Short mmCIF file of C-alpha atoms in Angstrom, two decimals:
data_model
loop_
_atom_site.label_atom_id
_atom_site.label_comp_id
_atom_site.label_asym_id
_atom_site.label_seq_id
_atom_site.Cartn_x
_atom_site.Cartn_y
_atom_site.Cartn_z
CA TYR A 1 8.55 -48.51 19.25
CA LEU A 2 6.33 -45.55 18.32
CA LEU A 3 5.59 -47.10 14.92
CA LYS A 4 4.86 -50.63 16.15
CA HIS A 5 1.31 -50.54 14.76
CA SER A 6 2.35 -49.27 11.32
CA GLN A 7 2.74 -51.73 8.46
CA HIS A 8 5.51 -49.48 7.10
CA ARG A 9 7.41 -49.36 10.38
CA PHE A 10 10.84 -50.32 9.00
CA LYS A 11 10.61 -48.09 5.92
CA LEU A 12 9.51 -45.06 7.92
CA THR A 13 12.23 -45.59 10.51
CA MET A 14 14.94 -45.86 7.87
CA ALA A 15 13.52 -42.91 5.93
CA TYR A 16 13.96 -40.81 9.07
CA LEU A 17 17.26 -42.13 10.39
CA ILE A 18 19.19 -42.03 7.11
CA ASN A 19 17.37 -39.05 5.63
CA PRO A 20 20.05 -37.01 3.81
CA ILE A 21 18.34 -33.74 4.76
CA LEU A 22 18.47 -34.56 8.46
CA LEU A 23 21.99 -35.98 8.28
CA ASN A 24 23.18 -32.80 6.60
CA GLU A 25 21.50 -30.39 8.99
CA TYR A 26 21.87 -32.33 12.26
CA VAL A 27 25.15 -34.18 11.82
CA ALA A 28 27.19 -32.24 9.25
CA ASN A 29 25.99 -28.76 10.26
CA ALA A 30 25.26 -29.62 13.92
CA HIS A 31 22.15 -27.47 14.33
CA VAL A 32 20.46 -27.53 17.73
CA ASP A 33 17.17 -28.42 16.00
CA VAL A 34 18.17 -32.04 16.53
CA PHE A 35 17.36 -31.55 20.23
CA LEU A 36 14.06 -29.89 19.33
CA CYS A 37 13.13 -32.86 17.14
CA THR A 38 14.11 -35.25 19.93
CA THR A 39 11.83 -33.51 22.41
CA LEU A 40 9.05 -33.43 19.79
CA ILE A 41 9.35 -37.17 19.23
CA GLY A 42 9.17 -37.64 22.99
CA LEU A 43 6.12 -35.36 23.17
CA ILE A 44 4.29 -37.26 20.43
CA GLY A 45 5.25 -40.61 21.95
CA CYS A 46 3.94 -39.57 25.34
CA LEU A 47 0.67 -38.37 23.80
CA GLN A 48 0.14 -41.57 21.85
CA HIS A 49 0.75 -43.63 24.99
CA ARG A 50 -1.30 -41.25 27.15
CA ARG A 51 1.58 -40.21 29.37
CA TYR A 52 0.39 -36.64 29.54
CA VAL A 53 2.76 -35.35 32.21
CA GLY A 54 5.68 -36.50 30.11
CA ALA A 55 4.18 -34.80 27.04
CA ILE A 56 4.05 -31.41 28.74
CA LEU A 57 7.53 -31.80 30.20
CA ALA A 58 8.88 -32.74 26.77
CA GLY A 59 7.33 -29.54 25.41
CA VAL A 60 8.90 -27.51 28.22
CA ALA A 61 12.27 -29.08 27.48
CA GLY A 62 11.78 -28.18 23.82
CA VAL A 63 11.16 -24.52 24.74
CA LEU A 64 14.57 -24.42 26.42
CA THR A 65 16.08 -25.48 23.08
CA LYS A 66 13.94 -23.30 20.81
CA THR A 67 10.76 -21.36 21.42
CA LEU A 68 8.72 -23.19 18.76
CA PRO A 69 7.03 -25.54 21.29
CA LEU A 70 5.29 -22.47 22.72
CA ILE A 71 2.70 -22.92 19.96
CA TRP A 72 2.31 -26.63 20.77
CA LEU A 73 1.90 -26.44 24.55
CA PRO A 74 -1.44 -24.55 24.46
CA LEU A 75 -2.82 -27.34 22.27
CA VAL A 76 -1.58 -30.00 24.67
CA VAL A 77 -2.91 -28.13 27.70
CA GLY A 78 -6.23 -27.52 25.95
CA PHE A 79 -6.48 -31.20 25.10
CA LEU A 80 -5.94 -32.17 28.74
CA ILE A 81 -8.52 -29.61 29.88
CA LYS A 82 -11.02 -30.95 27.33
CA HIS A 83 -10.54 -34.46 28.70
CA ARG A 84 -10.38 -33.26 32.32
CA ARG A 85 -6.92 -34.59 33.04
CA TRP A 86 -6.57 -32.32 36.07
CA LYS A 87 -4.12 -34.53 37.91
CA ALA A 88 -1.69 -34.64 34.98
CA LEU A 89 -1.98 -30.86 34.53
CA THR A 90 -1.30 -30.21 38.21
CA ILE A 91 1.73 -32.49 38.35
CA ALA A 92 3.16 -31.07 35.11
CA ALA A 93 2.60 -27.48 36.27
CA GLY A 94 4.33 -28.18 39.59
CA ILE A 95 7.36 -29.77 37.95
CA THR A 96 7.54 -26.96 35.37
CA LEU A 97 7.55 -24.32 38.12
CA LEU A 98 10.36 -26.18 39.90
CA VAL A 99 12.37 -26.28 36.66
CA ILE A 100 11.81 -22.56 36.08
CA ALA A 101 12.83 -21.78 39.65
CA GLY A 102 15.95 -23.91 39.35
CA LEU A 103 16.99 -22.25 36.08
CA SER A 104 16.30 -18.79 37.51
CA VAL A 105 18.91 -19.25 40.20
CA THR A 106 21.47 -20.96 37.97
CA VAL A 107 21.89 -20.50 34.20
CA LEU A 108 19.05 -17.98 33.58
CA PRO A 109 19.22 -15.57 36.55
CA THR A 110 18.02 -12.41 34.73
CA LEU A 111 15.19 -11.35 32.45
CA ASP A 112 17.67 -10.71 29.63
CA ALA A 113 18.93 -14.28 29.99
CA TRP A 114 15.39 -15.59 29.52
CA LYS A 115 14.87 -13.24 26.55
CA SER A 116 17.94 -14.74 24.90
CA LEU A 117 15.88 -17.89 24.28
CA LEU A 118 13.80 -15.86 21.81
CA ASN A 119 16.75 -15.49 19.38
CA PRO A 120 16.66 -11.65 19.38
CA ALA A 121 19.42 -11.44 16.74
CA THR A 122 16.87 -12.23 14.01
CA ALA A 123 14.35 -9.59 15.08
CA GLN A 124 13.24 -7.30 12.23
CA THR A 125 15.27 -9.27 9.67
CA THR A 126 14.05 -11.31 6.70
CA ALA A 127 15.42 -14.25 4.72
CA ARG A 128 14.04 -17.01 2.44
CA SER A 129 10.44 -16.03 3.17
CA LEU A 130 7.50 -14.26 1.60
CA HIS A 131 8.51 -11.25 3.68
CA HIS A 132 11.92 -11.21 2.00
CA VAL A 133 10.28 -11.50 -1.42
CA LEU A 134 8.35 -8.34 -0.60
CA TYR A 135 11.46 -6.59 0.76
CA VAL A 136 13.66 -7.34 -2.26
CA SER A 137 10.86 -6.55 -4.70
CA LEU A 138 10.27 -3.16 -3.12
CA ARG A 139 13.99 -2.45 -3.07
CA SER A 140 14.77 -3.54 -6.63
CA LEU A 141 11.56 -2.99 -8.58
CA THR A 142 9.96 0.10 -7.03
CA PRO A 143 11.14 3.67 -6.33
CA VAL A 144 9.96 3.73 -2.69
CA SER A 145 12.31 5.12 -0.06
CA SER A 146 14.12 3.01 2.49
CA ALA A 147 11.90 4.26 5.31
CA THR A 148 8.73 3.47 3.36
CA ARG A 149 10.06 0.03 2.45
CA GLU A 150 10.81 -0.77 6.09
CA THR A 151 7.34 0.39 7.09
CA ILE A 152 5.61 -1.74 4.45
CA VAL A 153 7.61 -4.86 5.33
CA ALA A 154 7.00 -4.35 9.05
CA MET A 155 3.27 -3.94 8.41
CA ALA A 156 3.22 -7.11 6.28
CA ALA A 157 5.03 -8.98 9.05
CA ARG A 158 2.45 -7.85 11.60
CA LEU A 159 -0.46 -8.78 9.34
CA SER A 160 0.98 -12.23 8.68
CA PHE A 161 1.55 -12.72 12.41
CA TYR A 162 -2.03 -11.69 13.21
CA GLY A 163 -3.24 -13.99 10.46
CA PHE A 164 -1.32 -16.85 12.01
CA ILE A 165 -2.73 -16.05 15.45
CA LEU A 166 -6.24 -16.14 13.96
CA TYR A 167 -5.55 -19.49 12.28
CA ALA A 168 -4.02 -20.97 15.45
CA GLY A 169 -6.94 -19.62 17.48
CA CYS A 170 -9.39 -21.41 15.19
CA ILE A 171 -7.42 -24.63 15.67
CA TYR A 172 -7.48 -24.19 19.45
CA LEU A 173 -11.24 -23.52 19.44
CA ARG A 174 -11.91 -26.53 17.22
CA LEU A 175 -10.15 -28.66 19.81
CA PHE A 176 -12.89 -27.86 22.32
CA PHE A 177 -15.87 -27.97 19.96
CA LYS A 178 -14.99 -31.09 17.98
CA ARG A 179 -16.75 -34.03 19.60
CA GLN A 180 -14.26 -36.73 18.63
CA TYR A 181 -10.78 -35.29 19.14
CA ALA A 182 -8.06 -37.83 19.92
CA GLU A 183 -4.30 -37.72 20.41
CA ASN A 184 -3.60 -38.23 16.71
CA ASP A 185 -5.80 -35.23 15.87
CA LEU A 186 -3.72 -33.20 18.30
CA VAL A 187 -0.47 -34.29 16.66
CA MET A 188 -1.76 -33.32 13.22
CA ASP A 189 -2.90 -29.91 14.44
CA MET A 190 0.55 -29.35 15.92
CA GLY A 191 2.01 -30.12 12.53
CA TRP A 192 -0.31 -27.86 10.55
CA ILE A 193 0.10 -24.79 12.75
CA THR A 194 3.88 -25.25 12.55
CA LEU A 195 3.76 -25.57 8.77
CA VAL A 196 1.55 -22.48 8.40
CA LEU A 197 3.83 -20.52 10.74
CA PHE A 198 6.92 -21.33 8.67
CA LEU A 199 5.34 -20.82 5.25
CA PHE A 200 3.38 -17.64 5.84
CA ALA A 201 4.35 -15.91 9.10
CA THR A 202 8.09 -16.42 9.65
CA PRO A 203 10.18 -13.54 8.23
CA TRP A 204 13.53 -15.19 9.01
CA LEU A 205 13.43 -18.73 7.60
CA MET A 206 16.51 -20.93 7.55
CA PRO A 207 16.81 -24.24 5.59
CA TRP A 208 16.91 -26.36 8.75
CA TYR A 209 13.74 -24.90 10.30
CA PRO A 210 11.23 -27.15 8.43
CA THR A 211 13.14 -30.34 9.36
CA VAL A 212 11.09 -30.51 12.54
CA LEU A 213 8.04 -31.21 10.37
CA LEU A 214 9.47 -34.57 9.30
CA SER A 215 9.14 -35.93 12.84
CA ILE A 216 5.42 -35.25 12.75
CA ALA A 217 5.09 -36.55 9.19
CA VAL A 218 6.63 -39.89 10.18
CA LEU A 219 4.71 -40.38 13.43
CA ALA A 220 1.28 -39.04 12.46
CA PRO A 221 -1.01 -41.65 10.82
CA ASN A 222 -2.83 -40.90 7.57
CA ALA A 223 -0.88 -37.70 6.96
CA SER A 224 -0.05 -38.08 3.28
CA ARG A 225 -0.78 -34.44 2.35
CA PHE A 226 1.14 -33.07 5.31
CA ALA A 227 4.02 -35.47 4.68
CA LEU A 228 4.33 -34.51 1.00
CA VAL A 229 4.25 -30.77 1.70
CA SER A 230 6.74 -31.16 4.57
CA LEU A 231 9.18 -33.20 2.51
CA THR A 232 8.89 -30.74 -0.38
CA PHE A 233 9.47 -27.88 2.05
CA CYS A 234 12.64 -29.47 3.42
CA LEU A 235 13.99 -30.13 -0.07
CA SER A 236 13.14 -26.72 -1.49
CA ALA A 237 14.40 -24.80 1.54
CA GLY A 238 17.80 -26.44 1.12
CA ALA A 239 18.17 -25.24 -2.49
CA ILE A 240 21.04 -22.76 -2.76
CA VAL A 241 20.54 -20.24 -5.55
CA GLY A 242 22.25 -17.09 -4.34
CA PRO A 243 22.01 -15.83 -0.77
CA GLY A 244 18.55 -16.27 0.67
CA SER A 245 18.98 -13.07 2.68
CA GLY A 246 20.66 -10.99 -0.02
CA MET A 247 19.31 -7.85 -1.64
CA GLN A 248 19.86 -8.92 -5.27
CA LEU A 249 17.09 -10.21 -7.50
CA VAL A 250 18.69 -13.66 -7.47
CA SER A 251 17.65 -13.87 -3.82
CA LEU A 252 14.06 -13.92 -5.02
CA VAL A 253 14.78 -17.27 -6.65
CA SER A 254 15.96 -18.72 -3.34
CA CYS A 255 12.92 -17.32 -1.55
CA LEU A 256 10.45 -18.60 -4.12
CA LEU A 257 12.08 -22.02 -4.08
CA SER A 258 12.03 -22.12 -0.28
CA VAL A 259 8.38 -21.25 0.26
CA GLY A 260 6.76 -20.96 -3.18
CA VAL A 261 7.24 -24.61 -4.13
CA PRO A 262 5.73 -26.11 -0.93
CA ILE A 263 2.87 -23.60 -1.07
CA GLY A 264 2.21 -24.76 -4.63
CA VAL A 265 2.19 -28.40 -3.52
CA LEU A 266 -0.11 -27.55 -0.63
CA LEU A 267 -2.63 -25.80 -2.88
CA ASN A 268 -2.47 -28.39 -5.67
CA TYR A 269 -2.20 -31.60 -3.64
CA SER A 270 -5.36 -33.16 -5.09
CA ARG A 271 -4.20 -32.60 -8.66
CA LEU A 272 -0.74 -33.94 -7.91
CA ARG A 273 -2.20 -37.01 -6.23
CA PHE A 274 -4.45 -37.66 -9.22
CA LEU A 275 -1.48 -37.27 -11.58
CA VAL A 276 0.65 -39.69 -9.57
CA GLN A 277 -2.15 -42.26 -9.47
CA HIS A 278 -2.69 -41.89 -13.22
CA LEU A 279 1.02 -42.35 -13.93
CA HIS A 280 1.11 -45.36 -11.61
CA ARG A 281 -1.79 -47.04 -13.46
CA TRP A 282 -0.17 -46.21 -16.80
CA HIS A 283 3.13 -47.73 -15.64
CA ARG A 284 1.39 -50.88 -14.38
CA GLY A 285 -0.43 -51.20 -17.70
CA ARG A 286 2.84 -51.00 -19.64
CA ALA A 287 4.41 -53.59 -17.33
CA ILE A 288 1.58 -56.05 -17.99
CA VAL A 289 1.88 -55.56 -21.75
#
């Protein structure tokens, strides 16, 4: 239904539904990210059909699964403010407050219960990320003390977080200053800030985290660069070469595969596209001969 205007509707639907990465993470391993992806699909669908109240409520539902939609909701709210959709904002805010009130007297009655949604078990830990590359490198290749190592890694984590906030802030500001900014632009910005968060600012990165990017890659039009980087990210993050959170040098291989490969594709997309086009023309030429 969401792809009814796409000429590749069937192929994209099948590529998502029988994607081995998603089947492995959502069906075989039963990660809750399947619910996050479902709410994201609902959010994008509501945006594309201009059902803005539903879009915000889908984002709120996603927050109750994982906190990632917290970086999407400001974009959605900013978009509605830009287009003066005050009625939709008011209705969505009212329903959201009712949901919060209902949860506060039932399953989330305390502040600690609400904090549990933030996954506190992974605080100050690293795995499969640039942060873990730094941690293992300092531990194995330098003589610095444990306290110094922890300080350096914590500082790097803060700097990467502030860098992400700066990037996201620029995206949010562009939303207001760009004259022609439609729903599809919003969806793409949601995708890019999520990709940048995972690649550069997430210390604890698990193989199933980037799967959420595939929902955006399938539903966003003209997103070939984003789609290629996202697919590469999902494939590389699932590579198992030693423990991605271990302290041995082999863990560096897992980390570099997880984030180094998609970063390389991101930075060299134009060259890769030219190479693919050149190989395609060469193959067609051989077929004609």
